[in-house]
N, CA and C atoms as an extended XYZ file, in Angstrom:
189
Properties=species:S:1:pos:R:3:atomname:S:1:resname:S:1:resid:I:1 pbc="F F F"
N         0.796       -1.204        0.000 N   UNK     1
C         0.000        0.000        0.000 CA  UNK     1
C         0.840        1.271        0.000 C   UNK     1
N         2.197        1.117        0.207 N   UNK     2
C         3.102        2.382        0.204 CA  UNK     2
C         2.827        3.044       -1.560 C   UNK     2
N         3.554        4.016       -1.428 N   UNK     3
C         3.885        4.712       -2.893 CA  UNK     3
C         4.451        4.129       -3.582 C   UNK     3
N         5.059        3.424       -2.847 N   UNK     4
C         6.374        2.896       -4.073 CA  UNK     4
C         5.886        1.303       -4.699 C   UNK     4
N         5.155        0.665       -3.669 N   UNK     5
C         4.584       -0.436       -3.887 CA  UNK     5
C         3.748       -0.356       -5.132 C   UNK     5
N         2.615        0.764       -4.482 N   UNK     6
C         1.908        1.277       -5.598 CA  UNK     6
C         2.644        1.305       -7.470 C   UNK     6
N         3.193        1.713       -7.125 N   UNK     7
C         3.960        1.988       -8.475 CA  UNK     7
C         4.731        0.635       -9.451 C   UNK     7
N         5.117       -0.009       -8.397 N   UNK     8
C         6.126       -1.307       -9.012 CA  UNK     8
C         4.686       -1.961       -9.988 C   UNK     8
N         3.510       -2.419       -8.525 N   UNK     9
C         2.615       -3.337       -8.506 CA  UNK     9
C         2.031       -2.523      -10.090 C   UNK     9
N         1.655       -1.336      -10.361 N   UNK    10
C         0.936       -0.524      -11.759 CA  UNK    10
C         2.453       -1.025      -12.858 C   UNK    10
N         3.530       -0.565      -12.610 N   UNK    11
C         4.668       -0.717      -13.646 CA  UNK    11
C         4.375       -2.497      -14.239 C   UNK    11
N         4.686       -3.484      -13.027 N   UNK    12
C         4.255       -4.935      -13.350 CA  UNK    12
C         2.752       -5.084      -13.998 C   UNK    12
N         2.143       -4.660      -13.940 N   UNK    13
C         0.213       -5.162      -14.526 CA  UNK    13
C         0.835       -4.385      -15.933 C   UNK    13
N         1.139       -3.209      -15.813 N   UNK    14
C         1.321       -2.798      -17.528 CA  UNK    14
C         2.307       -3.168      -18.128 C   UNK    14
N         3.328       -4.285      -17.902 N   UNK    15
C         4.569       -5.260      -18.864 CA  UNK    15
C         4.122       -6.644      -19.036 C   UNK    15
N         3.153       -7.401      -17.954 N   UNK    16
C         3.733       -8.721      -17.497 CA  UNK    16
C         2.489       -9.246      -17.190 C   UNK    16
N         1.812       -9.030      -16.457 N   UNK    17
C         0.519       -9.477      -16.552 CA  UNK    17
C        -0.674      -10.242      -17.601 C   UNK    17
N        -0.821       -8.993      -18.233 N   UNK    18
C        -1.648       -9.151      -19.469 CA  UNK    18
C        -0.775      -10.031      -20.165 C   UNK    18
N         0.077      -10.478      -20.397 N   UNK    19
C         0.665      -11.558      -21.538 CA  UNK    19
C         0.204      -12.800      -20.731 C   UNK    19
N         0.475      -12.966      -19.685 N   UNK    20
C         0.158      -14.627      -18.771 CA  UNK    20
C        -1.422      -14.975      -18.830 C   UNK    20
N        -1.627      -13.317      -18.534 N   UNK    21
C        -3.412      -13.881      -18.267 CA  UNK    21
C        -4.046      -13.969      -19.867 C   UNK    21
N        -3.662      -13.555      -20.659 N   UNK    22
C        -4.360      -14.080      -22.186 CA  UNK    22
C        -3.653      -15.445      -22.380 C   UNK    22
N        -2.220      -15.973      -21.457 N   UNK    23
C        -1.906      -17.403      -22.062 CA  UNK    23
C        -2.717      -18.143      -21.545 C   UNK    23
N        -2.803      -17.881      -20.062 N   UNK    24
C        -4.098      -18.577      -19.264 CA  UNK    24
C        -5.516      -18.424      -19.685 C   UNK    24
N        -6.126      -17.772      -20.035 N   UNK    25
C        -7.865      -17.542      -20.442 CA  UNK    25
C        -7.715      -17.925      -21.635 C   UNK    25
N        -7.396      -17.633      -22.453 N   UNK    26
C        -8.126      -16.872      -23.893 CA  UNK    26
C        -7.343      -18.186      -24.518 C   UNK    26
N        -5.698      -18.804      -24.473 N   UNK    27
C        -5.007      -19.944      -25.221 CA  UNK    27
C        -5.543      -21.445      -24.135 C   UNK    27
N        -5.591      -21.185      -22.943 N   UNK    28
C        -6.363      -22.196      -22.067 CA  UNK    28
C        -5.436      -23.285      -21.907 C   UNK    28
N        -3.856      -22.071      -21.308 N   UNK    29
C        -2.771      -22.624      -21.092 CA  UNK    29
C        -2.881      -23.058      -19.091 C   UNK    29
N        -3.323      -23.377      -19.021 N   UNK    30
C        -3.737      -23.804      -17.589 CA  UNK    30
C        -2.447      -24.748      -16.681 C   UNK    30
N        -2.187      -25.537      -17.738 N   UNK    31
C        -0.876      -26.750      -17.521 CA  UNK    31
C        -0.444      -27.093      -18.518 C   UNK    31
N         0.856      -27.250      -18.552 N   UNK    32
C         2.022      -28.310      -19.607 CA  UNK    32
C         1.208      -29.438      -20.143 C   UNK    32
N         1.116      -29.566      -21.371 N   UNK    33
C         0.384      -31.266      -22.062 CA  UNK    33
C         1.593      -31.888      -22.169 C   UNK    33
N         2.792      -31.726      -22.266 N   UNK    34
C         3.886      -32.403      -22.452 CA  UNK    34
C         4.720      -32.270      -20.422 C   UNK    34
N         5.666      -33.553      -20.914 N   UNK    35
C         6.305      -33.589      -19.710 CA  UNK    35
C         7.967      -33.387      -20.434 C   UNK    35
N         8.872      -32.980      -19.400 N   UNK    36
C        10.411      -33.041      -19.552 CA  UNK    36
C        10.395      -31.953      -19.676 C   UNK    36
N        11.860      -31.401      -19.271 N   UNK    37
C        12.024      -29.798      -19.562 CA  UNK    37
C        12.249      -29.028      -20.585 C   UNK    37
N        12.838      -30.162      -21.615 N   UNK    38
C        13.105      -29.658      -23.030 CA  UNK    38
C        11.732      -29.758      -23.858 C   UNK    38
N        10.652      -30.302      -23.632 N   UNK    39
C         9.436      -30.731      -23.889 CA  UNK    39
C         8.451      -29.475      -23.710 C   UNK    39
N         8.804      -29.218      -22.133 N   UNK    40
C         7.821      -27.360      -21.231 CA  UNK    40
C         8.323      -26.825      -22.141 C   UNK    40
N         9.976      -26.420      -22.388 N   UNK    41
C        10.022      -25.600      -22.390 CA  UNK    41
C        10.013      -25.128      -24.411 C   UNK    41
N         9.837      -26.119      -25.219 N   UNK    42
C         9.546      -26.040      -25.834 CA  UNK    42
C         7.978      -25.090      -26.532 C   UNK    42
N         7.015      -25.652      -25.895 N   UNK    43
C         5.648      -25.851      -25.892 CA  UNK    43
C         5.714      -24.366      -25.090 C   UNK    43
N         6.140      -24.021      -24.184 N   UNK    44
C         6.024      -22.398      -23.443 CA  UNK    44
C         6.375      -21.911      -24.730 C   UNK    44
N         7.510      -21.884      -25.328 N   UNK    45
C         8.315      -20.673      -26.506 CA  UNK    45
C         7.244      -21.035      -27.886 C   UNK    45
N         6.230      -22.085      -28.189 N   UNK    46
C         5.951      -22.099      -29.112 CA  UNK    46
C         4.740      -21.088      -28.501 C   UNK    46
N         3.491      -20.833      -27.746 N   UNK    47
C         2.781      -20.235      -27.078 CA  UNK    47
C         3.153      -18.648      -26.891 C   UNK    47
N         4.327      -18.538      -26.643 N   UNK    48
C         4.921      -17.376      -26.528 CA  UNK    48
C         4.599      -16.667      -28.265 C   UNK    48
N         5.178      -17.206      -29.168 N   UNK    49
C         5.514      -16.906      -30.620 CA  UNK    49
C         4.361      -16.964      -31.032 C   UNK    49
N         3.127      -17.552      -30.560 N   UNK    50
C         1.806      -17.217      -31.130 CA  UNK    50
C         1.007      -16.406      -30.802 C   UNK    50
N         1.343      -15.635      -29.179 N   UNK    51
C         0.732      -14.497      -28.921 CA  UNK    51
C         1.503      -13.482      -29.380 C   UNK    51
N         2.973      -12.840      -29.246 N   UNK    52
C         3.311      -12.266      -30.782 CA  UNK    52
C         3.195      -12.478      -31.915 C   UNK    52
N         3.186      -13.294      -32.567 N   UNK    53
C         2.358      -12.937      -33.761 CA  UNK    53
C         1.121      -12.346      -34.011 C   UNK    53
N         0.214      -12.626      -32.821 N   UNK    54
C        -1.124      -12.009      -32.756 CA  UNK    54
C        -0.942      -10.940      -32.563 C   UNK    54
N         0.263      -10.224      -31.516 N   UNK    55
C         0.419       -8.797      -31.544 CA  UNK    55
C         0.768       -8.261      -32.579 C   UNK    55
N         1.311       -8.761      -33.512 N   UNK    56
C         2.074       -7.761      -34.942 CA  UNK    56
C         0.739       -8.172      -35.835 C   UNK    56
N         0.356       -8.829      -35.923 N   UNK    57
C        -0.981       -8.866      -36.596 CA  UNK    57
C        -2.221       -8.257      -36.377 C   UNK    57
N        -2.412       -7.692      -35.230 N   UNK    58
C        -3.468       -6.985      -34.801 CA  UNK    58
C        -2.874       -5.060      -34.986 C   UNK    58
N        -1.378       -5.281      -34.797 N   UNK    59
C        -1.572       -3.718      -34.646 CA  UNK    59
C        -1.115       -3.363      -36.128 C   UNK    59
N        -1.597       -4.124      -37.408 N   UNK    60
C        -1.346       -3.876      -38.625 CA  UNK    60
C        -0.141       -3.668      -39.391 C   UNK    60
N         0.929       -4.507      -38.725 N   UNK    61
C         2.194       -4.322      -39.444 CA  UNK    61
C         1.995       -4.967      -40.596 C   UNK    61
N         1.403       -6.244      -40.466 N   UNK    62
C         1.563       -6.840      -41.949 CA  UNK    62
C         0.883       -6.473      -42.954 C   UNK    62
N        -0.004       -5.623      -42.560 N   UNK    63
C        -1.359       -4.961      -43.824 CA  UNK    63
C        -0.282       -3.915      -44.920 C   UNK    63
């Protein structure tokens, strides 16, 4: 509740947030379908590369 808290907690919701919570809701990334770490971490970076793409596609770069 300090000032400064205030500020980190607003700086974090407007970088970091909104990317997890559209992987969670909207891709219905809830849990890993694959197991092993080279497997997660695969399947995270492919998830990752499809919500950027949705960002460069929505804000009309490719038009």
């Amino acid at each position: 509740d300090t000032p400064d808290g205030r500020a980190q907690y607003a700086q974090r919701f407007a970088a970091v947030e909104p990317v997890f919570a559209n992987l969670r809701a909207n891709k219905r990334l809830d849990r890993f379908t694959l197991r092993g770490r080279l497997k997660v971490d695969t399947q995270w970076k492919l998830y990752c590369r499809v919500h950027n793409i949705e960002k460069i596609a929505k804000s009309g770069y490719a038009a």
